[in-house]
PDB file of C-alpha atoms in Angstrom:
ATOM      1  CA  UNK A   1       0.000   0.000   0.000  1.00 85.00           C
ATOM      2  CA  UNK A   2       1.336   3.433  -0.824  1.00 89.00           C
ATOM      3  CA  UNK A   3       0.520   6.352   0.390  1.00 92.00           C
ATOM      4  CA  UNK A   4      -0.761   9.213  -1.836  1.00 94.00           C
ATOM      5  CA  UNK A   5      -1.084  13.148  -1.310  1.00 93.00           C
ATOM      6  CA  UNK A   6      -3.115  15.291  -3.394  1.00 95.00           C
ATOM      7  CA  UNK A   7      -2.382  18.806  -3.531  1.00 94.00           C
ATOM      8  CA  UNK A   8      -5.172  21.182  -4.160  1.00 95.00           C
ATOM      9  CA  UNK A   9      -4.127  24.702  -5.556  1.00 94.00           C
ATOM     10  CA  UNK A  10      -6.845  25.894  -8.033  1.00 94.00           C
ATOM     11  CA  UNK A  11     -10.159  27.773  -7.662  1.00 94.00           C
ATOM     12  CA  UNK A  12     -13.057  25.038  -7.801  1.00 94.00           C
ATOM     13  CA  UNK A  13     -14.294  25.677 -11.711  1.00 94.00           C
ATOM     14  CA  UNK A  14     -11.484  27.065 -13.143  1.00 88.00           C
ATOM     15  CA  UNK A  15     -10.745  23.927 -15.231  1.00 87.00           C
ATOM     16  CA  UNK A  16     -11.660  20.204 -14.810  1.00 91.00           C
ATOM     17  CA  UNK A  17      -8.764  19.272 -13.195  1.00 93.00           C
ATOM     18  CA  UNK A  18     -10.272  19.624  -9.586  1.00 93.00           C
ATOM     19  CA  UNK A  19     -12.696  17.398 -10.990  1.00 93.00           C
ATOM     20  CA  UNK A  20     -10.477  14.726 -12.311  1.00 94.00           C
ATOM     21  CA  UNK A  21      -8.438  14.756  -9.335  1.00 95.00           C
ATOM     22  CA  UNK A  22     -10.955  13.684  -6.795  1.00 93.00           C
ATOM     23  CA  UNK A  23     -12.498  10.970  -8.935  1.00 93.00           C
ATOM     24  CA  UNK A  24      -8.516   9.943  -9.121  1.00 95.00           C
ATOM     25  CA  UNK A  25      -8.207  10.004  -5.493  1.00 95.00           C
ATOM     26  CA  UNK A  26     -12.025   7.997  -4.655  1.00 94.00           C
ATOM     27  CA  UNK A  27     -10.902   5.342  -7.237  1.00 94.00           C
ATOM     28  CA  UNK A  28      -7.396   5.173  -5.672  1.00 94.00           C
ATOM     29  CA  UNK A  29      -9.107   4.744  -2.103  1.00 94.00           C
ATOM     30  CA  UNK A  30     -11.158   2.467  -3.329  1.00 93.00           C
ATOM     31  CA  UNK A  31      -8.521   0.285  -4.172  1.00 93.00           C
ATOM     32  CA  UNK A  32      -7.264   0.796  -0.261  1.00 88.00           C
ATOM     33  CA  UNK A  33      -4.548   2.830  -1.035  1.00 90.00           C
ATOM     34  CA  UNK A  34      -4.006   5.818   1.645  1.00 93.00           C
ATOM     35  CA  UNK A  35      -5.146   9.017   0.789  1.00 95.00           C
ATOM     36  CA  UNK A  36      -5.083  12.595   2.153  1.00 94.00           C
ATOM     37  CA  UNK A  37      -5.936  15.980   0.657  1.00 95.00           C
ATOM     38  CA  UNK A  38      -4.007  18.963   1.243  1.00 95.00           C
ATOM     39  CA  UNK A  39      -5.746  22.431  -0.072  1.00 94.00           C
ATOM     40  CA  UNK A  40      -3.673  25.482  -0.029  1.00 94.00           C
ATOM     41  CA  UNK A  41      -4.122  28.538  -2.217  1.00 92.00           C
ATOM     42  CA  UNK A  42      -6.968  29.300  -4.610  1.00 93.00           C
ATOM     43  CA  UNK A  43      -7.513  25.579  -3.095  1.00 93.00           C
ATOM     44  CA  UNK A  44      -8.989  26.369  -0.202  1.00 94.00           C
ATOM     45  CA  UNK A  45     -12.136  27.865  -2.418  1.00 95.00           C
ATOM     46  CA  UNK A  46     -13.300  24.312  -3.223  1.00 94.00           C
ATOM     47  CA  UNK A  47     -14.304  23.916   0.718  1.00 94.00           C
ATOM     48  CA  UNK A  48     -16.416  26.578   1.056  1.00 92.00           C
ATOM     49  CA  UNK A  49     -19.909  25.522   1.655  1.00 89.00           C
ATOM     50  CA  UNK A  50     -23.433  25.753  -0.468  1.00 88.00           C
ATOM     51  CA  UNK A  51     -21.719  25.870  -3.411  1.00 92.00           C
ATOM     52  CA  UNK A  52     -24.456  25.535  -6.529  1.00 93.00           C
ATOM     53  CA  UNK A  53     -22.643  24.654  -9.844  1.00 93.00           C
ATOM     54  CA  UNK A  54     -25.564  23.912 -11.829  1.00 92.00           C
ATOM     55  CA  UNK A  55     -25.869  27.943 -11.616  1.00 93.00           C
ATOM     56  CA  UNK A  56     -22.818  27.886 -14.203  1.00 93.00           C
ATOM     57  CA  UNK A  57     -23.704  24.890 -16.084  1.00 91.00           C
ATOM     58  CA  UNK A  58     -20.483  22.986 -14.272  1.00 91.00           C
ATOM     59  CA  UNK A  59     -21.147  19.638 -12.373  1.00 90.00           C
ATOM     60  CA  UNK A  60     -21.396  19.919  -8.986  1.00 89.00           C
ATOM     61  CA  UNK A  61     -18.335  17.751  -7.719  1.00 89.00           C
ATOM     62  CA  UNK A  62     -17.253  19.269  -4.146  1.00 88.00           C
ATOM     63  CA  UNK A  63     -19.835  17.828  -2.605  1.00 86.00           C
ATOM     64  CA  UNK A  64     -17.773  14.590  -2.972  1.00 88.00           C
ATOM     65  CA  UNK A  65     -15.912  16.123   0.315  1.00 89.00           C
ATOM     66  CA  UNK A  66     -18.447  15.677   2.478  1.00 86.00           C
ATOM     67  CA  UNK A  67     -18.667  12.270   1.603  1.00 87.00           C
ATOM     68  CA  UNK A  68     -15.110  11.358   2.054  1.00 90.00           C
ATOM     69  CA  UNK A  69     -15.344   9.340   5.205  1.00 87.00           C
ATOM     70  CA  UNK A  70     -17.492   6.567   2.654  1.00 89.00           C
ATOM     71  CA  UNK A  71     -13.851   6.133   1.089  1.00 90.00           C
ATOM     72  CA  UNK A  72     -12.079   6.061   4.479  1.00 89.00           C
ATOM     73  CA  UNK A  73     -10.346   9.112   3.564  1.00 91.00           C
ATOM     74  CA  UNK A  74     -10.470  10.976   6.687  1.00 90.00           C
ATOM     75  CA  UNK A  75      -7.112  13.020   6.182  1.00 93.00           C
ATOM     76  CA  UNK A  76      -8.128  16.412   4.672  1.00 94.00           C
ATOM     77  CA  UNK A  77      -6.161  19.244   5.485  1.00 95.00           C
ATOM     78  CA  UNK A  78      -6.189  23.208   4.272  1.00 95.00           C
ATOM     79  CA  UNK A  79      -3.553  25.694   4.831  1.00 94.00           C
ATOM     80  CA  UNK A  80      -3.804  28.717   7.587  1.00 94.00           C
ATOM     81  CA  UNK A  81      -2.527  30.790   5.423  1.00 93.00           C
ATOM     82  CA  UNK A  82      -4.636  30.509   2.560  1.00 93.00           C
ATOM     83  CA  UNK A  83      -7.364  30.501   5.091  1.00 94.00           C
ATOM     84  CA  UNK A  84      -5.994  33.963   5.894  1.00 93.00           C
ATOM     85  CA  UNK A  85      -5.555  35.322   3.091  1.00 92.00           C
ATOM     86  CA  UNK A  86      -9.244  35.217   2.205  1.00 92.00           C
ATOM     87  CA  UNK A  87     -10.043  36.009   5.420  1.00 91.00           C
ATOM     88  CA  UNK A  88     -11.935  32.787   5.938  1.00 92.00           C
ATOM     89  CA  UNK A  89     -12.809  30.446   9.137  1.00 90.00           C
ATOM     90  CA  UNK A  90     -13.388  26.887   9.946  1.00 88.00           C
ATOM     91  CA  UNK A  91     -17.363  27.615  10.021  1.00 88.00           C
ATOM     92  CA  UNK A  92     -17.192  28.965   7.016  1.00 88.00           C
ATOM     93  CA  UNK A  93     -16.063  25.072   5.227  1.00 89.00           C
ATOM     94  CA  UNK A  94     -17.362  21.700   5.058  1.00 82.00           C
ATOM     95  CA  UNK A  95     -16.861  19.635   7.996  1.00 75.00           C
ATOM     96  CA  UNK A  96     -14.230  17.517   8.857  1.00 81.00           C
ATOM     97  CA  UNK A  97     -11.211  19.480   7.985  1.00 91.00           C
ATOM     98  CA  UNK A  98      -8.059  19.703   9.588  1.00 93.00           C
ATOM     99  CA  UNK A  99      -6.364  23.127   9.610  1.00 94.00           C
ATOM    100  CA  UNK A 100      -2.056  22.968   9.102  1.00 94.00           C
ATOM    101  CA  UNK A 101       0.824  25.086   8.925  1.00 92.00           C
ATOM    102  CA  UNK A 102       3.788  25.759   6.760  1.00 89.00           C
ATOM    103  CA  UNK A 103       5.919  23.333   8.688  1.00 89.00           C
ATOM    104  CA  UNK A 104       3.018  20.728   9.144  1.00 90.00           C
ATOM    105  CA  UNK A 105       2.216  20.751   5.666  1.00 88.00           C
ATOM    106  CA  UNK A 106       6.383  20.247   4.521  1.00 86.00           C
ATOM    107  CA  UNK A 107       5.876  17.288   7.091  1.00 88.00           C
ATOM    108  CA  UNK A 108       2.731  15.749   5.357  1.00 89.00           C
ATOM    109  CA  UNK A 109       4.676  16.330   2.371  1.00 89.00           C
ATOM    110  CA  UNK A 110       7.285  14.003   3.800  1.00 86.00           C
ATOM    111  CA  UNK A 111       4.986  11.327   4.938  1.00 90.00           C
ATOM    112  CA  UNK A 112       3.634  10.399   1.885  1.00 90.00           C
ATOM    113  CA  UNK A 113       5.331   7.830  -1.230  1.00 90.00           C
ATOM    114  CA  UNK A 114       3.740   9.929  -4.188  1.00 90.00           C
ATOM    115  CA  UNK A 115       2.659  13.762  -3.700  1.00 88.00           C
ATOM    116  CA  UNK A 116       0.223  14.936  -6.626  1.00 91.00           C
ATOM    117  CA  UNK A 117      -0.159  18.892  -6.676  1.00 90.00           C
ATOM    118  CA  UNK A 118      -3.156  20.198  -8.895  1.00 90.00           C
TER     119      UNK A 118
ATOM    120  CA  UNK B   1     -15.689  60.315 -24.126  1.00 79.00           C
ATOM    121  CA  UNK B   2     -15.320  56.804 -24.288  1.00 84.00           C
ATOM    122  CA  UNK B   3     -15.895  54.531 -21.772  1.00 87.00           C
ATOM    123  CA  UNK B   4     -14.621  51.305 -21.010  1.00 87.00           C
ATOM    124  CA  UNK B   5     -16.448  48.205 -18.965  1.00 92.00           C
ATOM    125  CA  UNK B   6     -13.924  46.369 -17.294  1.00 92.00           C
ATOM    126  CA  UNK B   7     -14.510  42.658 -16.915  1.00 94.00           C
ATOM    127  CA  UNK B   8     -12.563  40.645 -14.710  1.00 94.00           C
ATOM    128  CA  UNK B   9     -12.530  37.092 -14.903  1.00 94.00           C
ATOM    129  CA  UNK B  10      -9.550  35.611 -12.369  1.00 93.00           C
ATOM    130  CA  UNK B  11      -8.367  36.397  -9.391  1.00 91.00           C
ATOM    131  CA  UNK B  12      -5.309  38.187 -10.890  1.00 88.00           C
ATOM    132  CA  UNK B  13      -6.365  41.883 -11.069  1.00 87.00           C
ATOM    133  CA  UNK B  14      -4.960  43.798 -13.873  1.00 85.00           C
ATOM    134  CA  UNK B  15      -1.778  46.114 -13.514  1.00 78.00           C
ATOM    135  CA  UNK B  16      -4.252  49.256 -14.778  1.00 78.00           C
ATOM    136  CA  UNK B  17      -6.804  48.622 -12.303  1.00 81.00           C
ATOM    137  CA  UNK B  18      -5.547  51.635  -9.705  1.00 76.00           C
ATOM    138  CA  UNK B  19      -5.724  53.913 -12.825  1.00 75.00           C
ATOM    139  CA  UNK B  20      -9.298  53.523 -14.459  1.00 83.00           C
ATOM    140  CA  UNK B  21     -11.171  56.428 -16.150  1.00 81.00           C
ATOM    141  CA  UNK B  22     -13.896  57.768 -13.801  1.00 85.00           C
ATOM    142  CA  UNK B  23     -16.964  56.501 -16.204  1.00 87.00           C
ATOM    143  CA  UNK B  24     -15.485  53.229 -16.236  1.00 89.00           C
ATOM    144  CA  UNK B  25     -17.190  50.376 -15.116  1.00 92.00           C
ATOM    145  CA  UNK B  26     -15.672  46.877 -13.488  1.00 94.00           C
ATOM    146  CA  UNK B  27     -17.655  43.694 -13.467  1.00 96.00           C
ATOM    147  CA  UNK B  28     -16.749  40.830 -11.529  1.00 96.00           C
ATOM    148  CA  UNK B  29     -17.415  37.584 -13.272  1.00 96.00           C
ATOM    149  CA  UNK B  30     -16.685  34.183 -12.906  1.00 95.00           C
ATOM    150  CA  UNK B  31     -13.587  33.337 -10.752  1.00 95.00           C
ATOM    151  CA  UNK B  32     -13.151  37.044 -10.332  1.00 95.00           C
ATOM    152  CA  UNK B  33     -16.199  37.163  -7.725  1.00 95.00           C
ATOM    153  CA  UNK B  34     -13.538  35.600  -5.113  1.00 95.00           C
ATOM    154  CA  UNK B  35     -11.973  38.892  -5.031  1.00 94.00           C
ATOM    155  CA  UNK B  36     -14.334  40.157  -3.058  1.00 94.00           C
ATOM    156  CA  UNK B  37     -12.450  37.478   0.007  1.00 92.00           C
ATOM    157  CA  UNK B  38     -10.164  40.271  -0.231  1.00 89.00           C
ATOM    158  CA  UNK B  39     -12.170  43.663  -0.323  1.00 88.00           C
ATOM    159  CA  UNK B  40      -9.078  45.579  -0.135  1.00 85.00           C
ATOM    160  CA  UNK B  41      -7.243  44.786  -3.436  1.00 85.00           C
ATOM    161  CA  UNK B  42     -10.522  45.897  -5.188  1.00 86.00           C
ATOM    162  CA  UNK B  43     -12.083  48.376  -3.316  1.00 81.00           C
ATOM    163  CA  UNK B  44     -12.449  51.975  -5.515  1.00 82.00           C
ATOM    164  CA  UNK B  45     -13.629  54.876  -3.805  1.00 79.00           C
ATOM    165  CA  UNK B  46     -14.895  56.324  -7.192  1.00 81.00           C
ATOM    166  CA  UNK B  47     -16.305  53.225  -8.903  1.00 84.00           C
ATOM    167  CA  UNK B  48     -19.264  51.034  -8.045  1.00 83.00           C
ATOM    168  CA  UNK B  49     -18.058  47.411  -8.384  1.00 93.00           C
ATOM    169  CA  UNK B  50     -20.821  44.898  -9.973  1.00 96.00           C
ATOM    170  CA  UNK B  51     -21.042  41.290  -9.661  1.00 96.00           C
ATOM    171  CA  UNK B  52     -22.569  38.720 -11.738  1.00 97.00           C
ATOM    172  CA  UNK B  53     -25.159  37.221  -9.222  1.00 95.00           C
ATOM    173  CA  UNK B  54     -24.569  33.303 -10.632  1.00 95.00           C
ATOM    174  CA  UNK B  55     -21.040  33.508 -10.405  1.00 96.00           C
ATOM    175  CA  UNK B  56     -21.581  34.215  -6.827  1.00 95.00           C
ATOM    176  CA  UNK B  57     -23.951  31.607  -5.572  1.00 95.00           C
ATOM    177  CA  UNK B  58     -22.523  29.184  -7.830  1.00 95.00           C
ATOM    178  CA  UNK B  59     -19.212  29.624  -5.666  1.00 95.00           C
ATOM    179  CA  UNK B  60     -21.163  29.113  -2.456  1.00 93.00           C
ATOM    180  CA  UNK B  61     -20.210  32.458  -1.607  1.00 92.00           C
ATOM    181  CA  UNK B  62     -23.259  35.066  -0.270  1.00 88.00           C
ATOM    182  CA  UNK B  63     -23.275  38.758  -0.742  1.00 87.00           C
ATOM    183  CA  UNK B  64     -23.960  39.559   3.248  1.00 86.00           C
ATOM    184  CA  UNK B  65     -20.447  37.941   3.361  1.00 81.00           C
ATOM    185  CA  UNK B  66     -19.397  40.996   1.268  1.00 87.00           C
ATOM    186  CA  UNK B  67     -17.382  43.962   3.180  1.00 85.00           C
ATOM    187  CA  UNK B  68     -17.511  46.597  -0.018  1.00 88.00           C
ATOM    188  CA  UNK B  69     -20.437  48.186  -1.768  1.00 88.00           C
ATOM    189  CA  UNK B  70     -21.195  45.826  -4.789  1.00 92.00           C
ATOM    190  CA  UNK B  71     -24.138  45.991  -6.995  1.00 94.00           C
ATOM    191  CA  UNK B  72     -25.029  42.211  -7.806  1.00 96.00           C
ATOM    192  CA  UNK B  73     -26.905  41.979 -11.583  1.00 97.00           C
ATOM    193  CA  UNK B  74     -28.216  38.807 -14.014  1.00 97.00           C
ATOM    194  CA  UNK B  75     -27.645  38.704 -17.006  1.00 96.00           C
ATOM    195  CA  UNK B  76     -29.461  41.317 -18.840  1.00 97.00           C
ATOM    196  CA  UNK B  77     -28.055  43.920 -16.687  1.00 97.00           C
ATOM    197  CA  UNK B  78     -24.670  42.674 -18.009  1.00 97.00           C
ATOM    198  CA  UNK B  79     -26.016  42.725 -21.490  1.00 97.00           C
ATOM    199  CA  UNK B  80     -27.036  46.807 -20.611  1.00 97.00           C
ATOM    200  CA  UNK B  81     -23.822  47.801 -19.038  1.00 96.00           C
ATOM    201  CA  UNK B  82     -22.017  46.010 -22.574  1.00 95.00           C
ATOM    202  CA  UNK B  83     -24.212  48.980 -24.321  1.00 96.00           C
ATOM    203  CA  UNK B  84     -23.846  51.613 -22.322  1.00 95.00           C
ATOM    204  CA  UNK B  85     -20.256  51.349 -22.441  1.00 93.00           C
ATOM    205  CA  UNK B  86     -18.252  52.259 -25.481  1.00 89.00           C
ATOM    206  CA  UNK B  87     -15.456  49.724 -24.973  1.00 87.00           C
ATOM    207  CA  UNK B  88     -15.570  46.007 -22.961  1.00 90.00           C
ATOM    208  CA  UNK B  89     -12.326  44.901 -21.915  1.00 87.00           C
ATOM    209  CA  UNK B  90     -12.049  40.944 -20.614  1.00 91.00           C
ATOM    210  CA  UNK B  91      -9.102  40.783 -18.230  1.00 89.00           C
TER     211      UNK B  91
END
């Protein structure tokens, strides 16, 4: 078993990569691999809650992260400072969400076999 | 005089955006409406902001969340302010 990081930079619709990357990391858990999420940056935009896709004729795929425990992913982290610098809190993301620092997220980066950034 | 509607469409705001003519207009549209996370990199004492209403909601974000004076429009209203301007510039 290997243990997989994806790292989440972009803006939730900016392309289909955010997309592609959680189906990637549901099929991968599926197949008991270990996975965590790290979002940082324009990342941390894909947490934020009531989001309504269908408004912008894009599917509606972060809904998948409340759903993660179903996939016994239950390490999903986001950065303080990208938290900060949109001035955003805890309550303001879906649940379950662990919040890191700099040096906690260079040791999650050092935890895992294969890092995937986004 | 000519006018120009400014739409912005990222989060990166364009290098001219401290020096806009006064009758310009800025529209916020798609990933652009996360600017308004960070009021103070957009905020413009002389220009009313607007923001496409879908772009919004889709993004789960709500406009009592926003700290700056914003107009939120549909779609028609954006199709009005393309008229009433002489130039639309996508950023």
């Amino acid at each position: 078993m290997k243990k997989y990081l994806f790292i989440l930079r972009q803006a939730p619709y900016s392309s289909y990569q955010n997309l592609e990357a959680i189906e990637t990391a549901l099929a991968l858990a599926t197949f008991m691999q270990k996975v965590s999420l790290l979002f940082i940056e324009n990342g941390v935009l894909q947490l934020l809650r009531d989001q309504n896709a269908n408004l912008i004729r894009h599917k509606q795929f972060t809904q998948a992260y409340a759903g993660l425990n179903l996939f016994d992913i239950k390490d999903v982290f986001v950065s303080n400072t990208a938290l900060n610098q949109f001035g955003l809190r805890k309550e303001d993301l879906n649940s379950n969400i662990t919040i890191i620092n700099n040096s906690q997220i260079a040791t999650l980066m050092q935890q895992n076999d294969i890092v995937i950034t986004i | 005089m000519n006018t120009t509607l400014h739409i912005l469409t990222s989060t990166t705001i364009p290098s001219i955006f401290a020096s806009l003519g006064i009758q310009d207009s800025v529209l916020l549209l798609r990933d652009a409406v996360y600017l308004l996370l960070q009021p103070s990199q957009i905020e413009l004492p002389t220009h009313l902001i607007y923001v496409l209403s879908e772009d919004l909601a889709a993004r789960g974000m709500n406009i009592n969340d926003v700290k700056i004076k914003v107009e939120l429009i549909d779609y028609l209203r954006f199709v009005d302010l393309t008229i009433v301007h002489t130039n639309t510039v996508t950023w």
